[in-house]
Coordinates of C-alpha atoms in Angstrom, one line a residue:
M362 CA -122.7 181.7 -60.3
D363 CA -120.6 183.6 -57.7
Y364 CA -121.6 186.9 -59.4
T365 CA -125.3 185.9 -58.9
K366 CA -124.8 185.1 -55.3
K367 CA -123.1 188.4 -54.5
N368 CA -126.0 190.3 -56.1
I369 CA -128.9 188.3 -54.6
L370 CA -127.7 188.5 -51.0
P371 CA -127.9 192.3 -50.4
Y372 CA -131.3 192.5 -52.0
L373 CA -132.6 189.5 -50.0
A374 CA -131.4 191.1 -46.7
A375 CA -132.8 194.5 -47.7
V376 CA -136.3 193.0 -48.5
I377 CA -136.4 191.2 -45.1
W378 CA -135.5 194.3 -43.2
I379 CA -138.0 196.5 -45.1
L380 CA -140.9 194.1 -44.4
A381 CA -139.9 193.8 -40.8
V382 CA -139.7 197.5 -39.9
P383 CA -143.5 198.1 -39.7
L384 CA -144.1 194.9 -37.8
I385 CA -141.4 195.7 -35.3
A386 CA -142.9 199.2 -34.8
Y387 CA -146.3 197.6 -34.2
L388 CA -145.1 195.0 -31.7
S389 CA -143.0 197.6 -29.9
A390 CA -146.2 199.2 -28.7
M391 CA -147.3 195.9 -27.2
E392 CA -144.7 194.1 -25.1
V393 CA -140.9 194.3 -25.0
K394 CA -140.3 190.5 -25.2
Y395 CA -142.2 190.2 -28.4
T396 CA -140.1 192.9 -30.0
I397 CA -136.9 191.2 -28.9
L398 CA -138.2 187.8 -30.3
L399 CA -139.2 189.4 -33.5
M400 CA -135.9 191.2 -34.0
G401 CA -134.2 187.9 -33.2
G402 CA -136.3 186.3 -35.9
V403 CA -135.4 188.9 -38.5
I404 CA -131.7 188.8 -37.7
G405 CA -131.9 185.0 -37.8
L406 CA -133.4 185.0 -41.3
S407 CA -130.7 187.4 -42.5
L408 CA -128.0 185.2 -41.0
A409 CA -129.6 182.1 -42.5
G410 CA -129.4 183.7 -45.9
I411 CA -125.7 184.5 -45.4
S412 CA -125.1 180.9 -44.3
I413 CA -126.7 179.4 -47.4
F414 CA -124.5 181.5 -49.7
N415 CA -121.3 181.2 -47.6
Y416 CA -121.2 178.2 -45.3
R417 CA -117.8 179.1 -44.0
I418 CA -119.2 182.3 -42.5
G419 CA -122.3 180.3 -41.6
Y420 CA -120.3 177.9 -39.5
Y421 CA -118.9 180.7 -37.3
I422 CA -122.3 182.3 -37.2
A423 CA -123.8 179.1 -35.9
I424 CA -121.0 178.8 -33.2
T425 CA -121.5 182.4 -32.2
I426 CA -125.3 181.9 -31.8
A427 CA -124.8 178.7 -29.8
L428 CA -122.4 180.5 -27.4
T429 CA -124.5 183.7 -27.0
V430 CA -128.1 182.7 -27.4
R431 CA -128.4 182.2 -23.6
L432 CA -127.8 186.0 -23.2
A433 CA -130.7 186.7 -25.5
E434 CA -132.8 184.2 -23.5
R435 CA -132.1 186.1 -20.3
M436 CA -132.7 189.5 -21.9
S437 CA -136.1 188.3 -23.2
G438 CA -137.0 186.8 -19.8
T439 CA -138.5 183.8 -21.5
E440 CA -137.1 180.3 -22.1
L441 CA -136.1 179.8 -25.7
S442 CA -135.7 176.5 -27.6
V443 CA -131.9 176.8 -27.7
G444 CA -131.4 173.3 -29.2
V445 CA -133.9 174.1 -32.0
I446 CA -132.2 177.4 -32.8
V447 CA -128.7 175.8 -32.9
D448 CA -130.0 172.9 -35.0
G449 CA -131.7 175.2 -37.4
M450 CA -128.6 177.2 -38.1
L451 CA -126.5 174.1 -38.3
L452 CA -128.8 172.5 -40.9
I453 CA -128.9 175.7 -42.9
T454 CA -125.1 175.9 -42.9
L455 CA -124.9 172.2 -43.8
L456 CA -127.2 172.8 -46.8
G457 CA -125.0 175.7 -47.8
S458 CA -121.9 173.5 -47.7
L459 CA -123.6 170.9 -49.9
I460 CA -124.7 173.5 -52.4
N461 CA -121.3 175.1 -52.5
A462 CA -119.0 172.1 -53.2
D463 CA -115.9 174.2 -53.4
D464 CA -113.8 172.0 -51.1
K465 CA -111.8 169.5 -53.1
S466 CA -109.6 168.5 -50.2
I467 CA -112.5 166.7 -48.5
R468 CA -112.1 164.0 -51.2
K469 CA -108.6 163.2 -49.9
I470 CA -110.0 161.8 -46.7
D471 CA -110.3 158.0 -46.5
F472 CA -113.7 157.6 -44.9
L473 CA -112.7 154.1 -43.9
D474 CA -110.0 155.6 -41.7
P475 CA -109.7 153.7 -38.4
L476 CA -110.7 156.7 -36.3
L477 CA -113.8 157.3 -38.5
V478 CA -114.6 153.6 -38.3
T479 CA -114.8 153.9 -34.5
F480 CA -117.4 156.6 -35.0
Y481 CA -119.4 154.3 -37.3
V482 CA -119.3 151.5 -34.8
Y483 CA -120.3 153.8 -32.0
I484 CA -123.3 155.0 -34.1
G485 CA -124.2 151.4 -34.5
L486 CA -124.3 150.9 -30.8
I487 CA -126.5 154.0 -30.3
L488 CA -128.9 152.5 -32.9
L489 CA -128.9 149.3 -30.9
E490 CA -129.7 151.1 -27.7
F491 CA -133.1 151.8 -29.1
F492 CA -134.0 148.2 -28.4
N493 CA -132.3 148.2 -24.9
P494 CA -134.8 146.2 -22.7
A495 CA -133.8 148.2 -19.6
I496 CA -135.4 151.4 -20.7
H497 CA -139.0 152.3 -20.2
D498 CA -139.5 154.8 -23.1
R499 CA -137.5 156.1 -26.1
H500 CA -137.5 159.8 -25.2
G501 CA -133.9 159.6 -23.8
W502 CA -132.8 157.8 -26.9
T503 CA -134.3 160.5 -29.2
T504 CA -132.8 163.4 -27.2
F505 CA -129.3 161.8 -27.0
S506 CA -129.3 160.8 -30.7
R507 CA -130.3 164.3 -31.8
G508 CA -127.4 165.8 -29.8
L509 CA -124.9 163.2 -31.2
L510 CA -126.0 163.9 -34.7
R511 CA -125.5 167.6 -34.1
N512 CA -122.0 167.0 -32.9
F513 CA -121.1 164.8 -35.9
L514 CA -122.4 167.5 -38.2
F515 CA -120.2 170.1 -36.5
M516 CA -117.3 167.7 -37.0
F517 CA -118.1 167.2 -40.7
L518 CA -118.5 171.0 -41.3
V519 CA -115.0 171.6 -39.8
M520 CA -113.6 168.8 -42.1
K521 CA -115.0 170.8 -45.0
L522 CA -114.0 174.1 -43.6
I523 CA -110.3 173.4 -43.1
R524 CA -108.6 173.4 -46.5
N525 CA -105.2 174.7 -45.5
M526 CA -103.2 176.2 -42.7
D527 CA -104.8 179.6 -43.2
D528 CA -108.3 178.1 -42.5
L529 CA -106.9 176.5 -39.4
K530 CA -105.4 179.8 -38.3
T531 CA -108.8 181.5 -38.8
F532 CA -110.5 178.7 -36.7
F533 CA -108.2 179.3 -33.7
K534 CA -108.4 183.1 -34.1
F535 CA -112.2 182.9 -33.9
W536 CA -112.2 180.7 -30.8
I537 CA -109.6 182.9 -29.0
V538 CA -111.6 186.1 -29.8
I539 CA -115.0 184.7 -28.8
L540 CA -113.6 183.2 -25.6
T541 CA -111.8 186.5 -24.7
L542 CA -115.1 188.3 -25.1
A543 CA -116.7 185.8 -22.8
A544 CA -113.9 186.4 -20.3
V545 CA -114.4 190.1 -20.5
Y546 CA -118.1 189.8 -19.8
A547 CA -117.4 187.4 -16.9
C548 CA -115.0 189.8 -15.3
F549 CA -117.7 192.5 -15.6
Q550 CA -120.1 190.2 -13.9
Q551 CA -117.6 189.5 -11.1
W552 CA -116.5 193.1 -10.5
F553 CA -119.8 194.9 -10.9
G554 CA -122.4 192.2 -10.3
L555 CA -125.0 190.5 -12.4
L556 CA -127.2 192.8 -14.6
P557 CA -130.8 193.3 -13.5
F558 CA -132.2 191.1 -16.3
E559 CA -129.9 188.3 -15.3
K560 CA -131.0 188.5 -11.7
A561 CA -134.6 188.5 -12.8
F562 CA -134.1 185.5 -15.0
I563 CA -132.4 183.5 -12.1
A564 CA -135.3 184.4 -9.8
R565 CA -137.8 183.3 -12.4
Y566 CA -136.1 180.0 -13.3
P567 CA -134.1 179.0 -10.2
E568 CA -133.9 175.3 -11.3
K569 CA -131.6 176.4 -14.1
F570 CA -129.1 177.9 -11.7
K571 CA -128.8 175.3 -8.9
T572 CA -125.0 175.2 -9.3
V573 CA -124.6 179.0 -9.5
L574 CA -125.1 179.9 -5.9
I575 CA -122.4 178.4 -3.5
L576 CA -121.3 179.2 0.0
T577 CA -118.5 181.5 -1.1
G578 CA -120.7 183.6 -3.5
I579 CA -121.8 183.3 -7.1
R580 CA -120.2 181.1 -9.8
I581 CA -119.9 183.3 -12.9
F582 CA -121.3 182.0 -16.2
S583 CA -120.7 184.9 -18.6
F584 CA -123.1 184.7 -21.6
M585 CA -123.1 180.9 -21.6
S586 CA -125.5 178.4 -20.2
D587 CA -123.8 177.6 -16.9
P588 CA -120.6 178.0 -14.9
A589 CA -119.4 174.4 -15.6
V590 CA -119.3 174.7 -19.4
F591 CA -118.0 178.3 -19.2
G592 CA -115.1 177.1 -17.0
L593 CA -114.2 174.3 -19.3
L594 CA -114.1 176.6 -22.3
M595 CA -112.0 179.2 -20.4
A596 CA -109.5 176.4 -19.6
C597 CA -109.4 175.5 -23.3
G598 CA -108.8 179.2 -24.2
V599 CA -105.9 179.5 -21.7
I600 CA -104.3 176.3 -23.2
M601 CA -104.6 177.7 -26.7
N602 CA -102.9 180.9 -25.7
I603 CA -100.1 179.2 -23.8
T604 CA -99.2 176.9 -26.7
L605 CA -99.3 179.7 -29.3
L606 CA -97.1 181.8 -27.1
T607 CA -94.3 179.2 -27.5
S608 CA -94.2 180.1 -31.2
S609 CA -91.3 181.9 -32.7
K610 CA -91.5 185.6 -33.6
A611 CA -91.6 184.6 -37.2
L612 CA -94.9 182.9 -36.8
V613 CA -96.4 185.0 -34.0
S614 CA -95.1 188.6 -33.7
I615 CA -94.4 190.4 -30.4
R616 CA -97.5 192.5 -30.8
K617 CA -99.7 189.4 -31.3
K618 CA -98.0 187.7 -28.3
I619 CA -98.9 190.7 -26.1
L620 CA -102.5 190.3 -27.3
L621 CA -102.3 186.6 -26.5
I622 CA -101.0 187.3 -23.0
I623 CA -103.8 189.8 -22.3
S624 CA -106.3 187.2 -23.6
M625 CA -104.8 184.5 -21.4
V626 CA -104.9 186.7 -18.3
L627 CA -108.5 187.6 -18.8
Q628 CA -109.5 184.0 -19.5
F629 CA -107.5 182.7 -16.4
M630 CA -109.3 185.2 -14.2
A631 CA -112.7 184.2 -15.7
L632 CA -111.7 180.6 -15.1
G633 CA -111.3 181.3 -11.5
Y634 CA -114.6 183.2 -11.2
S635 CA -116.4 180.2 -12.8
G636 CA -115.6 178.1 -9.8
T637 CA -115.2 175.0 -12.0
R638 CA -112.6 172.8 -10.2
T639 CA -112.4 170.4 -13.1
A640 CA -111.3 173.3 -15.4
Y641 CA -108.6 174.2 -12.9
I642 CA -107.1 170.7 -13.5
M643 CA -107.4 171.0 -17.3
V644 CA -104.8 173.8 -17.6
P645 CA -101.9 171.9 -16.0
M646 CA -102.8 168.8 -18.0
G647 CA -102.7 170.7 -21.3
V648 CA -99.4 172.3 -20.3
L649 CA -98.0 168.9 -19.3
L650 CA -98.7 167.4 -22.7
M651 CA -97.2 170.5 -24.4
V652 CA -94.0 170.0 -22.4
L653 CA -93.8 166.3 -23.1
I654 CA -94.3 166.9 -26.9
N655 CA -92.3 170.1 -27.3
L656 CA -89.6 169.9 -24.6
K657 CA -86.8 170.8 -27.0
N658 CA -88.4 174.2 -27.7
R659 CA -86.6 177.0 -25.8
N660 CA -89.9 179.0 -25.5
T661 CA -91.6 175.9 -24.0
I662 CA -89.0 175.7 -21.2
I663 CA -89.4 179.4 -20.5
G664 CA -93.2 179.1 -20.5
L665 CA -93.0 176.0 -18.2
S666 CA -90.8 177.9 -15.7
L667 CA -93.2 180.8 -15.6
F668 CA -96.2 178.5 -15.3
V669 CA -94.7 176.6 -12.4
M670 CA -93.8 179.8 -10.5
A671 CA -97.3 181.1 -11.0
F672 CA -98.8 177.8 -9.8
L673 CA -96.6 177.7 -6.7
V674 CA -97.5 181.3 -5.8
L675 CA -101.2 180.5 -6.3
M676 CA -101.1 177.4 -4.2
Y677 CA -98.8 178.6 -1.4
G678 CA -98.9 182.4 -1.5
P679 CA -100.4 184.5 1.4
F680 CA -103.8 184.6 -0.1
H681 CA -106.3 183.3 2.4
S682 CA -109.3 185.6 2.1
S683 CA -110.1 185.1 -1.6
P684 CA -112.9 182.5 -2.2
T685 CA -111.7 182.1 -5.8
I686 CA -108.2 181.1 -4.8
I687 CA -109.4 178.9 -2.0
R688 CA -111.7 177.0 -4.5
M689 CA -108.8 176.7 -6.9
R690 CA -106.6 175.2 -4.2
S691 CA -109.3 172.7 -3.2
A692 CA -109.2 171.3 -6.7
F693 CA -105.6 170.0 -6.0
S694 CA -106.3 168.9 -2.5
G695 CA -106.9 165.2 -3.5
S696 CA -108.5 163.2 -0.7
E697 CA -109.2 166.3 1.3
D698 CA -112.0 167.2 -1.2
A699 CA -115.2 165.9 0.4
S700 CA -117.2 166.1 -2.9
M701 CA -114.6 164.0 -4.7
N702 CA -114.8 161.4 -1.9
V703 CA -118.6 161.2 -2.3
R704 CA -118.1 160.7 -6.1
E705 CA -115.7 157.9 -5.4
V706 CA -118.1 156.2 -3.1
N707 CA -120.9 156.4 -5.7
R708 CA -118.6 155.0 -8.4
H709 CA -117.7 151.9 -6.4
R710 CA -121.3 151.4 -5.3
I711 CA -122.6 151.3 -8.9
Q712 CA -119.8 149.0 -10.4
P713 CA -121.9 145.8 -10.0
Y714 CA -124.6 147.3 -12.2
I715 CA -122.0 148.1 -14.9
Y716 CA -120.7 144.6 -15.0
S717 CA -124.1 143.1 -15.3
H718 CA -125.3 145.4 -18.1
P719 CA -123.0 145.2 -21.1
I720 CA -125.0 147.8 -23.1
G721 CA -126.1 149.8 -20.0
G722 CA -129.4 151.0 -18.8
G723 CA -130.3 153.1 -21.8
L724 CA -129.5 156.5 -23.1
L725 CA -130.1 159.3 -20.5
S726 CA -131.4 156.7 -18.0
C727 CA -129.5 158.6 -15.2
E728 CA -131.7 161.6 -15.7
P729 CA -134.4 162.2 -13.1
G730 CA -137.7 160.9 -14.2
S731 CA -136.3 158.2 -16.5
G732 CA -138.1 155.5 -14.6
T733 CA -135.1 153.1 -14.7
E734 CA -132.9 151.7 -12.0
L735 CA -130.5 154.6 -12.6
D736 CA -133.2 157.3 -12.2
G737 CA -131.5 160.3 -10.6
F738 CA -128.1 158.7 -10.1
P739 CA -125.4 161.4 -10.3
P740 CA -122.6 160.1 -12.6
D741 CA -120.6 163.3 -12.3
S742 CA -118.4 162.0 -15.0
G743 CA -118.6 161.6 -18.8
Y744 CA -117.0 158.2 -18.6
L745 CA -119.1 156.9 -15.8
R746 CA -122.3 158.1 -17.5
T747 CA -121.2 156.2 -20.7
A748 CA -120.5 153.0 -18.7
L749 CA -123.9 153.3 -17.0
E750 CA -126.0 154.2 -20.0
Q751 CA -124.2 152.4 -22.8
G752 CA -122.5 149.7 -20.8
W753 CA -118.9 148.5 -20.7
I754 CA -119.1 147.9 -24.4
G755 CA -119.9 151.6 -25.0
L756 CA -117.1 152.6 -22.7
I757 CA -114.6 150.4 -24.5
L758 CA -115.6 152.0 -27.8
V759 CA -115.2 155.5 -26.4
M760 CA -111.8 154.6 -25.0
I761 CA -110.6 153.2 -28.4
N762 CA -111.9 156.4 -30.1
L763 CA -110.1 158.7 -27.6
Y764 CA -106.9 156.7 -28.0
L765 CA -106.9 156.9 -31.8
L766 CA -107.9 160.6 -31.6
L767 CA -105.0 161.6 -29.3
K768 CA -102.6 159.3 -31.3
Y769 CA -103.5 161.0 -34.6
A770 CA -103.2 164.5 -32.9
I771 CA -99.7 163.8 -31.7
N772 CA -98.7 162.1 -35.0
N773 CA -99.8 165.2 -36.9
Y774 CA -97.4 167.2 -34.8
F775 CA -94.4 165.0 -35.5
K776 CA -95.3 164.7 -39.2
S777 CA -95.5 168.5 -39.6
Q778 CA -93.0 170.1 -41.9
T779 CA -93.5 173.8 -41.1
E780 CA -93.7 175.6 -37.7
A781 CA -97.3 176.7 -38.4
E782 CA -98.4 173.1 -38.8
R783 CA -96.5 172.1 -35.7
Q784 CA -98.0 174.8 -33.5
F785 CA -101.6 174.2 -34.7
A786 CA -101.1 170.5 -34.3
L787 CA -99.7 171.0 -30.8
T788 CA -102.5 173.4 -29.8
T789 CA -105.1 170.9 -31.0
A790 CA -103.5 168.0 -29.2
C791 CA -103.1 169.9 -25.9
V792 CA -106.7 171.1 -25.8
L793 CA -108.1 167.6 -26.8
F794 CA -106.0 166.0 -24.0
A795 CA -107.3 168.5 -21.5
L796 CA -110.9 167.9 -22.5
T797 CA -110.3 164.1 -22.3
V798 CA -109.0 164.5 -18.8
S799 CA -112.0 166.7 -17.9
M800 CA -114.5 164.0 -18.8
Y801 CA -113.4 162.1 -15.7
A802 CA -115.2 164.6 -13.6
Q803 CA -117.4 166.4 -16.1
E804 CA -119.4 165.7 -19.3
A805 CA -117.4 168.0 -21.6
S806 CA -118.4 166.3 -24.9
G807 CA -122.1 166.2 -24.0
L808 CA -122.6 170.0 -23.3
I809 CA -123.6 172.0 -26.4
E810 CA -120.9 174.7 -26.1
S811 CA -117.9 172.5 -25.2
A812 CA -119.1 169.8 -27.6
M813 CA -118.8 172.2 -30.5
L814 CA -115.2 172.8 -29.7
Y815 CA -114.4 169.2 -28.9
Y816 CA -115.9 167.8 -32.2
G817 CA -114.5 170.7 -34.1
L818 CA -111.0 169.6 -33.0
N819 CA -111.9 166.0 -33.9
G820 CA -112.6 167.3 -37.4
I821 CA -109.3 169.2 -37.5
V822 CA -107.3 166.1 -36.4
I823 CA -108.8 164.0 -39.1
K824 CA -108.6 166.6 -41.9
T825 CA -105.0 167.6 -40.9
K826 CA -103.9 164.0 -41.4
Y827 CA -104.8 164.2 -45.1
L828 CA -103.9 167.8 -45.8
S829 CA -100.8 168.4 -48.0
T830 CA -98.2 170.7 -46.5
T831 CA -99.3 174.3 -47.1
N832 CA -97.5 177.4 -45.9
V833 CA -99.6 179.8 -43.8
T834 CA -99.3 183.5 -44.4
Q835 CA -99.3 186.1 -41.6

């Protein structure tokens, strides 16, 4: 069977490209955007074939497409059905995982595990929301349910993907590399300005970039959808690098630590350029959990000392002309932040509505044009949106789920028997905790790019609990 797959795949790819060459040549004489779209289709078919035969590669292809498809959209100058593209690759990869049932470790998972049960109960609530009398139509329910299904499929794929510590190592390597590339592109945008096709796309679709232009300049978004999700992912990348830098030389060599430091510096600069204040808070939160869990580690103490020194220099150093540093400082100004004060007023004003609607006002009822009482209300928080749209019952379910998720993540660390297991469990726990904190002011688990990482880490937490101890090779 494996021999057949290896022989079919090259021929399949060759046939697709041979058939596409004359069509590409014909369309090239017509209009550039058609050529770009056609080439994207040909490449997509080739990647789909690879994903069917090797779902492990397919998973990383799907993630890469989801993170970079916005760049293709801007280059083409035309809006693309990004959700359809991501869903298509995800379903193809899922099909490949079902055809190639090579993962025996998935059978070790107890699918009645308390954490998984919270997901089942939450799905039940979402199904109940279809009959919510407060909503006017079911479009919001359909859109939200589709996104939730996508996230759960990503979680399931990661549960199949991770068989041992080597697979876990590959997972984090991939995310560090892709986030570093995003950081490099962001630095290029900041230092040399946006490219002509990006400026043209912003001018053509200004409603997509309402949060990009601010008084102090442009918030950088790299090749992702917007500055907010880009900033959140940069913060996650910084936390990954910091936790892995606390490893011993036996696990992470000096050469690799130098690469991690370079990656961390690039991501931290990109984080600043994104102008996402919530992301600025995420990094100290991730470091805080790392210190609380791993305080006995000498490298952790050294890292904490360096982090505190850098933070103090950033907050109180003689840097008064940099808009990036000023915006970073404003994230820690507390009551001095006017936008946070407005958010607090909105939260208090809407509390009576939450108390009187146990299952909320309906999924996506806060979106403009929903026609509900919440039409256009700015939740500015993943938790507040949950409370408004799914009621206090939905919020309680989400809180229980997050509690169990973090509990499992920390337990995985203390149950680890090798340094590799401990470091990967620590990295997972710190990033998840930071994302949990970020949902107070952002909707990290609801954005496509950050949701892929968040639910991927959910899958790792569950799968790691049932994995037997396996040594990872360098």
